[in-house]
Structures are given as structure tokens and as C-alpha cells.
């Protein structure tokens, strides 16, 4: 189906034709839309803005089926009211489209998005939540818009700590064998239990036995050199960790595919060449034995330059070498024109220097956009980074389990007729949805307070409020019997119907804006506004007891399109919409 023109786009074209210039069109509390462009044109033509505005009104088509009324306000503003019939007809066109009128990009590109970056042999904590949730939502939104999206989970699977772990496993070969037969979440917990046990045991020996420490350091060299036995041991850690990662992401309702996991080790073979290319081109220079890139605007507190260290003085490689190699791979081999890095805001300087270095080296060109998508910190009610009572970093699985438990309590209180199995199913959808929505409804750079009581509340800006609005909507449609949703453009709309209809028409434009700025909180804000408008409509406009069959059909139509829009929008945020709550 051809894309559906939004009401704002249609009005914009009408006013532009009459004005002879593109107006700035926005929603207004004085009318449906306000057009601002007359003032600037009047100033350029040395004309009276109100007189020019009046001329524009006269130039608009008489008896227009789109615009019901236009009023000149202030110094030439045009307050525009859309006709009820135009609203209903436009919504009917959206309803007839499986994509709800959202067009596919005419010239989609290829985006590589780097997100969900846990570390091998380490438990995932609350710090891994935001990258995973934000990245997953951006993947879904961009793909829905038609973009080719390549996921990259840049896991921490390389480095000096693996020498210690591998050497201990060589000397204690059965350490990872205990409890290896579990499945699902139990397997994930068992895998992490084995890794934790191994890490603590190896650290104890490493700190107390100098000979073991020496053997461990030699093992790092063997790993980097590709020694088969060492690589086999390292692969066991990676495999055990993936079992654990998958169990956590399964709880979080996020798909992590093996082919998308390309950790630090995936670029190991490129590191030497990356350094060679940087040094030969003069982009990087040796300083005190280390290979560094310097920047005029990056200095420390003492005023001395702070370089990006690509290779350490001892020959080891830092994160910069891996990230620069990844850029080479993602542009040259994956042919990406956009690179997104969903990483916390504390890494802003690192990415600034990495991107600038890649530009100097010619790996990032004007045809490729590289963006750091920074996010703030998850805070406790005390305004400090979220910790356990003992001051330790909160395990992500504990956070997710607590959210599901809290949601189950709310559901039992609200819906006593549900079986225990139904409560458990709903609790997962509601609890995990609550965590995701709290994260995604927060603008990216901001910190936010993790408050489960508020997150699972039926009131306020929460996913539960949206889910409940959807479930109540579906209940009406189930009770409608033989009455079907049918659009009736000939019917006048009540104020609550108009408000709901105008919001429904904004779905495609909202998604276009989100995919352009990579800000999923704008979609969350839209969905909350839509659910709120539906609640007002539900309270003020009887549906099943409407005065006429035609009015009932038209209101069922509004219900149905609202449900479809809520479901699609929440799915793009990675949030489930239960049919019953």
C-alpha cells in the first residue's frame, strides 16, 4: 500500500501552496495546528504580517474537505482546525495498512549497532541493563523503518585476566565440569556459579603464588599467539558465559544471536595492522614507548595533552586498538554507512578520540556517520548509583526477578480470577515491561531513579498503564459481538474522539523522528499520550452503548486502531501487550 499522508503533511502542503513558502507547522492548544511562516515572509517582503496572513486564508481552497476553519492570530499566525471527516478518512487509510501508514525508508542504509556488551566469566549487573534495552529498541525501530541493521555484541572476551583463568583450568581440568547438565535458566545460573568459583579460586592462587602468577602471564602470551590448547581453554570460558548470557537475556526478553556476538577477540588479528597503518600515516606517534594519538583540545588537569593510547609500551593493545579495528571492519567489510555505539556516557571522551582518529586515518569518511549513543546511570532512591544493601553492584538477574515478583503481587490484587499460571505469565510481561519502559521513557543522557513500586503502578507514566489501556481496549472489542469496527467519516467527532484521532495520526511521524535522532524516549512519550487520550475517550464516549449503530462502529474503529498502534509501538520498545490483565 502507498504511504499515508499525515494530516500535518497535507495541511503543510495546502498552506505552502497558498503562502508561496514552507510554513512551520506545529500542534497547538489554540487549534489543531498552528502555521508560522507568514511573519518571516512579511519581513522579507516588507508587508504587514496580519494582512499577508489574511491573504493566505483567502488563497486556501474554498470548501476544502481537509481544513474546517482558519483563524489569524497575533502577528500573522494561522490557527487551523481540521475537519472531522478528514481525521476519520486519514485514520481509515492507516487502518487499512498493515504498517499503520508508516512508510519504509525510500533509500535505507546499513547501520551497525554496538550494544549489550557483557564480559565473559563475569556476572551481568545493573550497568548492563540500559545498553541492552536501548540498543534492542533502536534495532527494532530502525528495522521497522526499513534500515538494514547489523547487531554487534562487543563482549569482553579478551585480556590479561584470561591468562590467570586458563592457567588454573589447565592445572585443574575438571573445574568447569560440575553441574553441566542443567537446562534453561538453571543452566545459566550453574554456568555463572562455575565461573565464579573458578575465578575466586584462581585469584587466590594468583595473589599468593608467584610461580603461578608467572605461568599465568606466559599463558596470556600463548593466548595472543593462538596456541591451540590455550585457545581451547579460552573457548570453554566463552561457551560457559554464553549459556549464562542467554539465560539473562531470555529473562529480559531480548534476543541475542550467536552470529551477532563479535567480541574483542574478533578483531585480534587486525590489531597489529591497525597500529602499523596509524604509525605509518603519522596519525599515531610513539611517546615513551607507547603508540599514541594526540589532540589539541584534550588535556589533563595539569594542562598536559591526554593521548589516545593505541598500543602500550609493553606491546599490549588497549581498547582503542580494538575499537579502531572494529571501525575498519564495519566500514570496509560490512559496508555500513552508520555506526552506533550504545555505551554509557562516561565513555564519551574515549569515543570522541576514537572517531577523530578514524577520520584522520581515512576509515571514517563523509559517507559514514559514527555516533556514540550515551546514556545516564541507574540510581537508587538515595540518588546514588544503584547498589545492594551491602554496597555491592546489583546483579541484573536479581533486579529482573524482583520486578517480576512485584508485578505478580499487583496482578493478584487486580485480577483475582487469574490462575497461578496466568499470574506467572502476566507477571513476566508486566515486570520486564516495567523495567524496560522506565529505562526507555527516560531521555538518554539523564540518570534515573530505579523505583519498582512506581514502575509497576497502574497510574502514571508506566508500561503497566499502557498495558492496562491496551487490555481494556481489547476487552471492549471482545464484548462487541457482531458489531464491527467501521470508519464513518460522515459522523461528527466529540472532543475526546478528535484528540485521540489526531494522536493516532502522529504515529508515523513520531517513528520517523525517533529513527532520525535515535531517541526512543520520544516513542515512549507518544505511547503514554496515546494511552492517556484513549482513557479520556473511554471515560467520555460510550462505545458499546453508543446512541446509534454507526456511532458504535466508528468508536469501535477508534478502539481497534488505538489497540493496533499501542501494540506496534510497544513491540518496537520490546514490551509485551497482554490481551488480558
PDB file of N, CA and C in Angstrom, residues 284-359:
ATOM      1  N   UNK A 284      49.353   8.341  14.400  1.00  0.00           N
ATOM      2  CA  UNK A 284      49.811   7.981  15.741  1.00  0.00           C
ATOM      3  C   UNK A 284      51.325   8.070  15.797  1.00  0.00           C
ATOM      4  N   UNK A 285      51.837   8.427  16.962  1.00  0.00           N
ATOM      5  CA  UNK A 285      53.291   8.550  17.149  1.00  0.00           C
ATOM      6  C   UNK A 285      53.689   7.834  18.430  1.00  0.00           C
ATOM      7  N   UNK A 286      54.970   7.478  18.523  1.00  0.00           N
ATOM      8  CA  UNK A 286      55.484   6.844  19.728  1.00  0.00           C
ATOM      9  C   UNK A 286      55.790   7.902  20.787  1.00  0.00           C
ATOM     10  N   UNK A 287      55.337   7.623  22.005  1.00  0.00           N
ATOM     11  CA  UNK A 287      55.595   8.512  23.130  1.00  0.00           C
ATOM     12  C   UNK A 287      55.881   7.650  24.352  1.00  0.00           C
ATOM     13  N   UNK A 288      57.121   7.734  24.844  1.00  0.00           N
ATOM     14  CA  UNK A 288      57.552   6.894  25.967  1.00  0.00           C
ATOM     15  C   UNK A 288      57.309   5.412  25.678  1.00  0.00           C
ATOM     16  N   UNK A 289      57.500   5.030  24.429  1.00  0.00           N
ATOM     17  CA  UNK A 289      57.370   3.635  24.041  1.00  0.00           C
ATOM     18  C   UNK A 289      55.978   3.228  23.619  1.00  0.00           C
ATOM     19  N   UNK A 290      54.958   4.043  23.952  1.00  0.00           N
ATOM     20  CA  UNK A 290      53.569   3.715  23.609  1.00  0.00           C
ATOM     21  C   UNK A 290      53.185   4.395  22.289  1.00  0.00           C
ATOM     22  N   UNK A 291      52.275   3.781  21.559  1.00  0.00           N
ATOM     23  CA  UNK A 291      51.763   4.368  20.318  1.00  0.00           C
ATOM     24  C   UNK A 291      50.538   5.206  20.662  1.00  0.00           C
ATOM     25  N   UNK A 292      50.634   6.510  20.418  1.00  0.00           N
ATOM     26  CA  UNK A 292      49.614   7.436  20.898  1.00  0.00           C
ATOM     27  C   UNK A 292      49.103   8.341  19.781  1.00  0.00           C
ATOM     28  N   UNK A 293      47.880   8.804  19.972  1.00  0.00           N
ATOM     29  CA  UNK A 293      47.292   9.828  19.109  1.00  0.00           C
ATOM     30  C   UNK A 293      46.978  11.028  20.004  1.00  0.00           C
ATOM     31  N   UNK A 294      47.438  12.209  19.601  1.00  0.00           N
ATOM     32  CA  UNK A 294      47.260  13.405  20.410  1.00  0.00           C
ATOM     33  C   UNK A 294      46.227  14.340  19.779  1.00  0.00           C
ATOM     34  N   UNK A 295      45.606  15.152  20.648  1.00  0.00           N
ATOM     35  CA  UNK A 295      44.540  16.065  20.224  1.00  0.00           C
ATOM     36  C   UNK A 295      44.767  17.417  20.878  1.00  0.00           C
ATOM     37  N   UNK A 296      44.580  18.483  20.108  1.00  0.00           N
ATOM     38  CA  UNK A 296      44.798  19.829  20.634  1.00  0.00           C
ATOM     39  C   UNK A 296      43.836  20.180  21.766  1.00  0.00           C
ATOM     40  N   UNK A 297      42.616  19.632  21.704  1.00  0.00           N
ATOM     41  CA  UNK A 297      41.591  20.034  22.667  1.00  0.00           C
ATOM     42  C   UNK A 297      41.396  19.040  23.803  1.00  0.00           C
ATOM     43  N   UNK A 298      42.279  18.063  23.933  1.00  0.00           N
ATOM     44  CA  UNK A 298      42.149  17.083  25.020  1.00  0.00           C
ATOM     45  C   UNK A 298      43.384  17.177  25.900  1.00  0.00           C
ATOM     46  N   UNK A 299      43.198  17.795  27.058  1.00  0.00           N
ATOM     47  CA  UNK A 299      44.303  17.974  28.002  1.00  0.00           C
ATOM     48  C   UNK A 299      43.855  17.597  29.405  1.00  0.00           C
ATOM     49  N   UNK A 300      44.810  17.214  30.222  1.00  0.00           N
ATOM     50  CA  UNK A 300      44.519  16.854  31.596  1.00  0.00           C
ATOM     51  C   UNK A 300      44.431  18.078  32.489  1.00  0.00           C
ATOM     52  N   UNK A 301      44.222  17.853  33.790  1.00  0.00           N
ATOM     53  CA  UNK A 301      44.107  18.962  34.735  1.00  0.00           C
ATOM     54  C   UNK A 301      45.398  19.773  34.814  1.00  0.00           C
ATOM     55  N   UNK A 302      46.515  19.128  34.519  1.00  0.00           N
ATOM     56  CA  UNK A 302      47.796  19.824  34.564  1.00  0.00           C
ATOM     57  C   UNK A 302      48.112  20.558  33.265  1.00  0.00           C
ATOM     58  N   UNK A 303      47.163  20.511  32.313  1.00  0.00           N
ATOM     59  CA  UNK A 303      47.368  21.190  31.055  1.00  0.00           C
ATOM     60  C   UNK A 303      48.148  20.392  30.030  1.00  0.00           C
ATOM     61  N   UNK A 304      48.616  19.215  30.421  1.00  0.00           N
ATOM     62  CA  UNK A 304      49.369  18.362  29.505  1.00  0.00           C
ATOM     63  C   UNK A 304      48.418  17.579  28.606  1.00  0.00           C
ATOM     64  N   UNK A 305      48.815  17.293  27.368  1.00  0.00           N
ATOM     65  CA  UNK A 305      47.948  16.526  26.456  1.00  0.00           C
ATOM     66  C   UNK A 305      47.636  15.135  27.000  1.00  0.00           C
ATOM     67  N   UNK A 306      46.398  14.703  26.811  1.00  0.00           N
ATOM     68  CA  UNK A 306      45.980  13.342  27.178  1.00  0.00           C
ATOM     69  C   UNK A 306      45.775  12.573  25.881  1.00  0.00           C
ATOM     70  N   UNK A 307      46.648  11.622  25.581  1.00  0.00           N
ATOM     71  CA  UNK A 307      46.548  10.936  24.290  1.00  0.00           C
ATOM     72  C   UNK A 307      45.601   9.747  24.321  1.00  0.00           C
ATOM     73  N   UNK A 308      45.210   9.298  23.156  1.00  0.00           N
ATOM     74  CA  UNK A 308      44.552   8.006  22.990  1.00  0.00           C
ATOM     75  C   UNK A 308      45.668   6.979  22.809  1.00  0.00           C
ATOM     76  N   UNK A 309      45.780   6.049  23.741  1.00  0.00           N
ATOM     77  CA  UNK A 309      46.850   5.053  23.684  1.00  0.00           C
ATOM     78  C   UNK A 309      46.352   3.843  22.897  1.00  0.00           C
ATOM     79  N   UNK A 310      46.946   3.640  21.731  1.00  0.00           N
ATOM     80  CA  UNK A 310      46.538   2.542  20.859  1.00  0.00           C
ATOM     81  C   UNK A 310      47.307   1.268  21.204  1.00  0.00           C
ATOM     82  N   UNK A 311      48.588   1.423  21.503  1.00  0.00           N
ATOM     83  CA  UNK A 311      49.411   0.280  21.904  1.00  0.00           C
ATOM     84  C   UNK A 311      50.273   0.701  23.090  1.00  0.00           C
ATOM     85  N   UNK A 312      50.293  -0.133  24.119  1.00  0.00           N
ATOM     86  CA  UNK A 312      51.047   0.186  25.327  1.00  0.00           C
ATOM     87  C   UNK A 312      52.547   0.008  25.092  1.00  0.00           C
ATOM     88  N   UNK A 313      53.333   0.558  26.004  1.00  0.00           N
ATOM     89  CA  UNK A 313      54.785   0.483  25.878  1.00  0.00           C
ATOM     90  C   UNK A 313      55.293  -0.951  25.924  1.00  0.00           C
ATOM     91  N   UNK A 314      54.544  -1.836  26.624  1.00  0.00           N
ATOM     92  CA  UNK A 314      54.968  -3.241  26.707  1.00  0.00           C
ATOM     93  C   UNK A 314      54.506  -4.065  25.508  1.00  0.00           C
ATOM     94  N   UNK A 315      53.879  -3.421  24.534  1.00  0.00           N
ATOM     95  CA  UNK A 315      53.423  -4.113  23.335  1.00  0.00           C
ATOM     96  C   UNK A 315      51.976  -4.558  23.387  1.00  0.00           C
ATOM     97  N   UNK A 316      51.345  -4.443  24.557  1.00  0.00           N
ATOM     98  CA  UNK A 316      49.938  -4.825  24.679  1.00  0.00           C
ATOM     99  C   UNK A 316      49.023  -3.813  23.999  1.00  0.00           C
ATOM    100  N   UNK A 317      47.811  -4.261  23.688  1.00  0.00           N
ATOM    101  CA  UNK A 317      46.857  -3.403  22.995  1.00  0.00           C
ATOM    102  C   UNK A 317      45.742  -2.979  23.943  1.00  0.00           C
ATOM    103  N   UNK A 318      45.341  -1.715  23.842  1.00  0.00           N
ATOM    104  CA  UNK A 318      44.248  -1.221  24.654  1.00  0.00           C
ATOM    105  C   UNK A 318      42.920  -1.288  23.920  1.00  0.00           C
ATOM    106  N   UNK A 319      41.878  -0.751  24.569  1.00  0.00           N
ATOM    107  CA  UNK A 319      40.546  -0.749  23.964  1.00  0.00           C
ATOM    108  C   UNK A 319      40.533   0.028  22.648  1.00  0.00           C
ATOM    109  N   UNK A 320      41.371   1.074  22.572  1.00  0.00           N
ATOM    110  CA  UNK A 320      41.368   1.909  21.363  1.00  0.00           C
ATOM    111  C   UNK A 320      41.727   1.107  20.124  1.00  0.00           C
ATOM    112  N   UNK A 321      42.727   0.224  20.249  1.00  0.00           N
ATOM    113  CA  UNK A 321      43.137  -0.583  19.092  1.00  0.00           C
ATOM    114  C   UNK A 321      42.000  -1.479  18.626  1.00  0.00           C
ATOM    115  N   UNK A 322      41.282  -2.060  19.593  1.00  0.00           N
ATOM    116  CA  UNK A 322      40.154  -2.929  19.239  1.00  0.00           C
ATOM    117  C   UNK A 322      39.027  -2.128  18.594  1.00  0.00           C
ATOM    118  N   UNK A 323      38.696  -0.971  19.174  1.00  0.00           N
ATOM    119  CA  UNK A 323      37.603  -0.164  18.633  1.00  0.00           C
ATOM    120  C   UNK A 323      37.936   0.375  17.240  1.00  0.00           C
ATOM    121  N   UNK A 324      39.182   0.755  17.026  1.00  0.00           N
ATOM    122  CA  UNK A 324      39.588   1.232  15.702  1.00  0.00           C
ATOM    123  C   UNK A 324      39.573   0.104  14.677  1.00  0.00           C
ATOM    124  N   UNK A 325      39.977  -1.083  15.093  1.00  0.00           N
ATOM    125  CA  UNK A 325      39.919  -2.236  14.197  1.00  0.00           C
ATOM    126  C   UNK A 325      38.472  -2.576  13.864  1.00  0.00           C
ATOM    127  N   UNK A 326      37.601  -2.445  14.840  1.00  0.00           N
ATOM    128  CA  UNK A 326      36.175  -2.703  14.603  1.00  0.00           C
ATOM    129  C   UNK A 326      35.604  -1.719  13.588  1.00  0.00           C
ATOM    130  N   UNK A 327      36.022  -0.458  13.666  1.00  0.00           N
ATOM    131  CA  UNK A 327      35.560   0.531  12.687  1.00  0.00           C
ATOM    132  C   UNK A 327      36.026   0.148  11.286  1.00  0.00           C
ATOM    133  N   UNK A 328      37.266  -0.287  11.177  1.00  0.00           N
ATOM    134  CA  UNK A 328      37.769  -0.733   9.872  1.00  0.00           C
ATOM    135  C   UNK A 328      36.920  -1.876   9.326  1.00  0.00           C
ATOM    136  N   UNK A 329      36.596  -2.823  10.189  1.00  0.00           N
ATOM    137  CA  UNK A 329      35.808  -3.984   9.770  1.00  0.00           C
ATOM    138  C   UNK A 329      34.385  -3.580   9.374  1.00  0.00           C
ATOM    139  N   UNK A 330      33.790  -2.708  10.168  1.00  0.00           N
ATOM    140  CA  UNK A 330      32.384  -2.370   9.970  1.00  0.00           C
ATOM    141  C   UNK A 330      32.162  -1.480   8.750  1.00  0.00           C
ATOM    142  N   UNK A 331      33.169  -0.712   8.387  1.00  0.00           N
ATOM    143  CA  UNK A 331      33.036   0.136   7.196  1.00  0.00           C
ATOM    144  C   UNK A 331      33.504  -0.578   5.927  1.00  0.00           C
ATOM    145  N   UNK A 332      34.651  -1.237   5.995  1.00  0.00           N
ATOM    146  CA  UNK A 332      35.220  -1.858   4.796  1.00  0.00           C
ATOM    147  C   UNK A 332      34.571  -3.196   4.461  1.00  0.00           C
ATOM    148  N   UNK A 333      34.310  -4.027   5.474  1.00  0.00           N
ATOM    149  CA  UNK A 333      33.788  -5.374   5.225  1.00  0.00           C
ATOM    150  C   UNK A 333      32.259  -5.456   5.313  1.00  0.00           C
ATOM    151  N   UNK A 334      31.673  -4.752   6.280  1.00  0.00           N
ATOM    152  CA  UNK A 334      30.211  -4.787   6.435  1.00  0.00           C
ATOM    153  C   UNK A 334      29.525  -3.683   5.643  1.00  0.00           C
ATOM    154  N   UNK A 335      30.314  -2.746   5.103  1.00  0.00           N
ATOM    155  CA  UNK A 335      29.799  -1.666   4.242  1.00  0.00           C
ATOM    156  C   UNK A 335      28.722  -0.837   4.938  1.00  0.00           C
ATOM    157  N   UNK A 336      28.939  -0.559   6.207  1.00  0.00           N
ATOM    158  CA  UNK A 336      27.977   0.249   6.958  1.00  0.00           C
ATOM    159  C   UNK A 336      28.149   1.723   6.626  1.00  0.00           C
ATOM    160  N   UNK A 337      27.023   2.445   6.582  1.00  0.00           N
ATOM    161  CA  UNK A 337      27.107   3.898   6.440  1.00  0.00           C
ATOM    162  C   UNK A 337      26.764   4.612   7.739  1.00  0.00           C
ATOM    163  N   UNK A 338      26.332   3.843   8.751  1.00  0.00           N
ATOM    164  CA  UNK A 338      26.081   4.412  10.078  1.00  0.00           C
ATOM    165  C   UNK A 338      26.604   3.436  11.136  1.00  0.00           C
ATOM    166  N   UNK A 339      27.359   3.960  12.095  1.00  0.00           N
ATOM    167  CA  UNK A 339      27.858   3.170  13.215  1.00  0.00           C
ATOM    168  C   UNK A 339      27.305   3.773  14.500  1.00  0.00           C
ATOM    169  N   UNK A 340      26.575   2.984  15.273  1.00  0.00           N
ATOM    170  CA  UNK A 340      26.012   3.442  16.536  1.00  0.00           C
ATOM    171  C   UNK A 340      26.629   2.651  17.681  1.00  0.00           C
ATOM    172  N   UNK A 341      27.004   3.357  18.736  1.00  0.00           N
ATOM    173  CA  UNK A 341      27.601   2.728  19.918  1.00  0.00           C
ATOM    174  C   UNK A 341      26.758   3.099  21.133  1.00  0.00           C
ATOM    175  N   UNK A 342      25.982   2.131  21.631  1.00  0.00           N
ATOM    176  CA  UNK A 342      25.125   2.374  22.792  1.00  0.00           C
ATOM    177  C   UNK A 342      25.937   2.016  24.041  1.00  0.00           C
ATOM    178  N   UNK A 343      26.624   3.017  24.554  1.00  0.00           N
ATOM    179  CA  UNK A 343      27.562   2.836  25.662  1.00  0.00           C
ATOM    180  C   UNK A 343      27.369   3.992  26.633  1.00  0.00           C
ATOM    181  N   UNK A 344      27.587   3.764  27.921  1.00  0.00           N
ATOM    182  CA  UNK A 344      27.274   4.789  28.915  1.00  0.00           C
ATOM    183  C   UNK A 344      28.088   6.067  28.701  1.00  0.00           C
ATOM    184  N   UNK A 345      27.551   7.156  29.225  1.00  0.00           N
ATOM    185  CA  UNK A 345      28.080   8.490  28.942  1.00  0.00           C
ATOM    186  C   UNK A 345      29.506   8.698  29.441  1.00  0.00           C
ATOM    187  N   UNK A 346      29.982   7.866  30.365  1.00  0.00           N
ATOM    188  CA  UNK A 346      31.349   8.027  30.875  1.00  0.00           C
ATOM    189  C   UNK A 346      32.397   7.742  29.805  1.00  0.00           C
ATOM    190  N   UNK A 347      31.995   7.102  28.720  1.00  0.00           N
ATOM    191  CA  UNK A 347      32.931   6.777  27.644  1.00  0.00           C
ATOM    192  C   UNK A 347      32.921   7.818  26.520  1.00  0.00           C
ATOM    193  N   UNK A 348      32.315   8.971  26.777  1.00  0.00           N
ATOM    194  CA  UNK A 348      32.168   9.989  25.727  1.00  0.00           C
ATOM    195  C   UNK A 348      33.520  10.447  25.187  1.00  0.00           C
ATOM    196  N   UNK A 349      34.471  10.717  26.071  1.00  0.00           N
ATOM    197  CA  UNK A 349      35.776  11.193  25.615  1.00  0.00           C
ATOM    198  C   UNK A 349      36.496  10.119  24.806  1.00  0.00           C
ATOM    199  N   UNK A 350      36.403   8.875  25.264  1.00  0.00           N
ATOM    200  CA  UNK A 350      37.043   7.774  24.535  1.00  0.00           C
ATOM    201  C   UNK A 350      36.541   7.714  23.097  1.00  0.00           C
ATOM    202  N   UNK A 351      35.210   7.749  22.922  1.00  0.00           N
ATOM    203  CA  UNK A 351      34.662   7.646  21.571  1.00  0.00           C
ATOM    204  C   UNK A 351      34.956   8.892  20.744  1.00  0.00           C
ATOM    205  N   UNK A 352      34.991  10.037  21.380  1.00  0.00           N
ATOM    206  CA  UNK A 352      35.360  11.252  20.657  1.00  0.00           C
ATOM    207  C   UNK A 352      36.754  11.097  20.043  1.00  0.00           C
ATOM    208  N   UNK A 353      37.689  10.583  20.831  1.00  0.00           N
ATOM    209  CA  UNK A 353      39.061  10.427  20.349  1.00  0.00           C
ATOM    210  C   UNK A 353      39.161   9.298  19.320  1.00  0.00           C
ATOM    211  N   UNK A 354      38.438   8.207  19.542  1.00  0.00           N
ATOM    212  CA  UNK A 354      38.464   7.087  18.590  1.00  0.00           C
ATOM    213  C   UNK A 354      37.908   7.526  17.238  1.00  0.00           C
ATOM    214  N   UNK A 355      36.774   8.229  17.243  1.00  0.00           N
ATOM    215  CA  UNK A 355      36.166   8.666  15.984  1.00  0.00           C
ATOM    216  C   UNK A 355      37.074   9.646  15.254  1.00  0.00           C
ATOM    217  N   UNK A 356      37.680  10.572  15.985  1.00  0.00           N
ATOM    218  CA  UNK A 356      38.564  11.546  15.354  1.00  0.00           C
ATOM    219  C   UNK A 356      39.787  10.848  14.759  1.00  0.00           C
ATOM    220  N   UNK A 357      40.313   9.864  15.492  1.00  0.00           N
ATOM    221  CA  UNK A 357      41.455   9.100  14.975  1.00  0.00           C
ATOM    222  C   UNK A 357      41.079   8.367  13.691  1.00  0.00           C
ATOM    223  N   UNK A 358      39.917   7.750  13.678  1.00  0.00           N
ATOM    224  CA  UNK A 358      39.459   7.020  12.491  1.00  0.00           C
ATOM    225  C   UNK A 358      39.257   7.963  11.310  1.00  0.00           C
ATOM    226  N   UNK A 359      38.824   9.191  11.572  1.00  0.00           N
ATOM    227  CA  UNK A 359      38.669  10.173  10.491  1.00  0.00           C
ATOM    228  C   UNK A 359      40.030  10.562   9.925  1.00  0.00           C
TER     229      UNK A 359
END
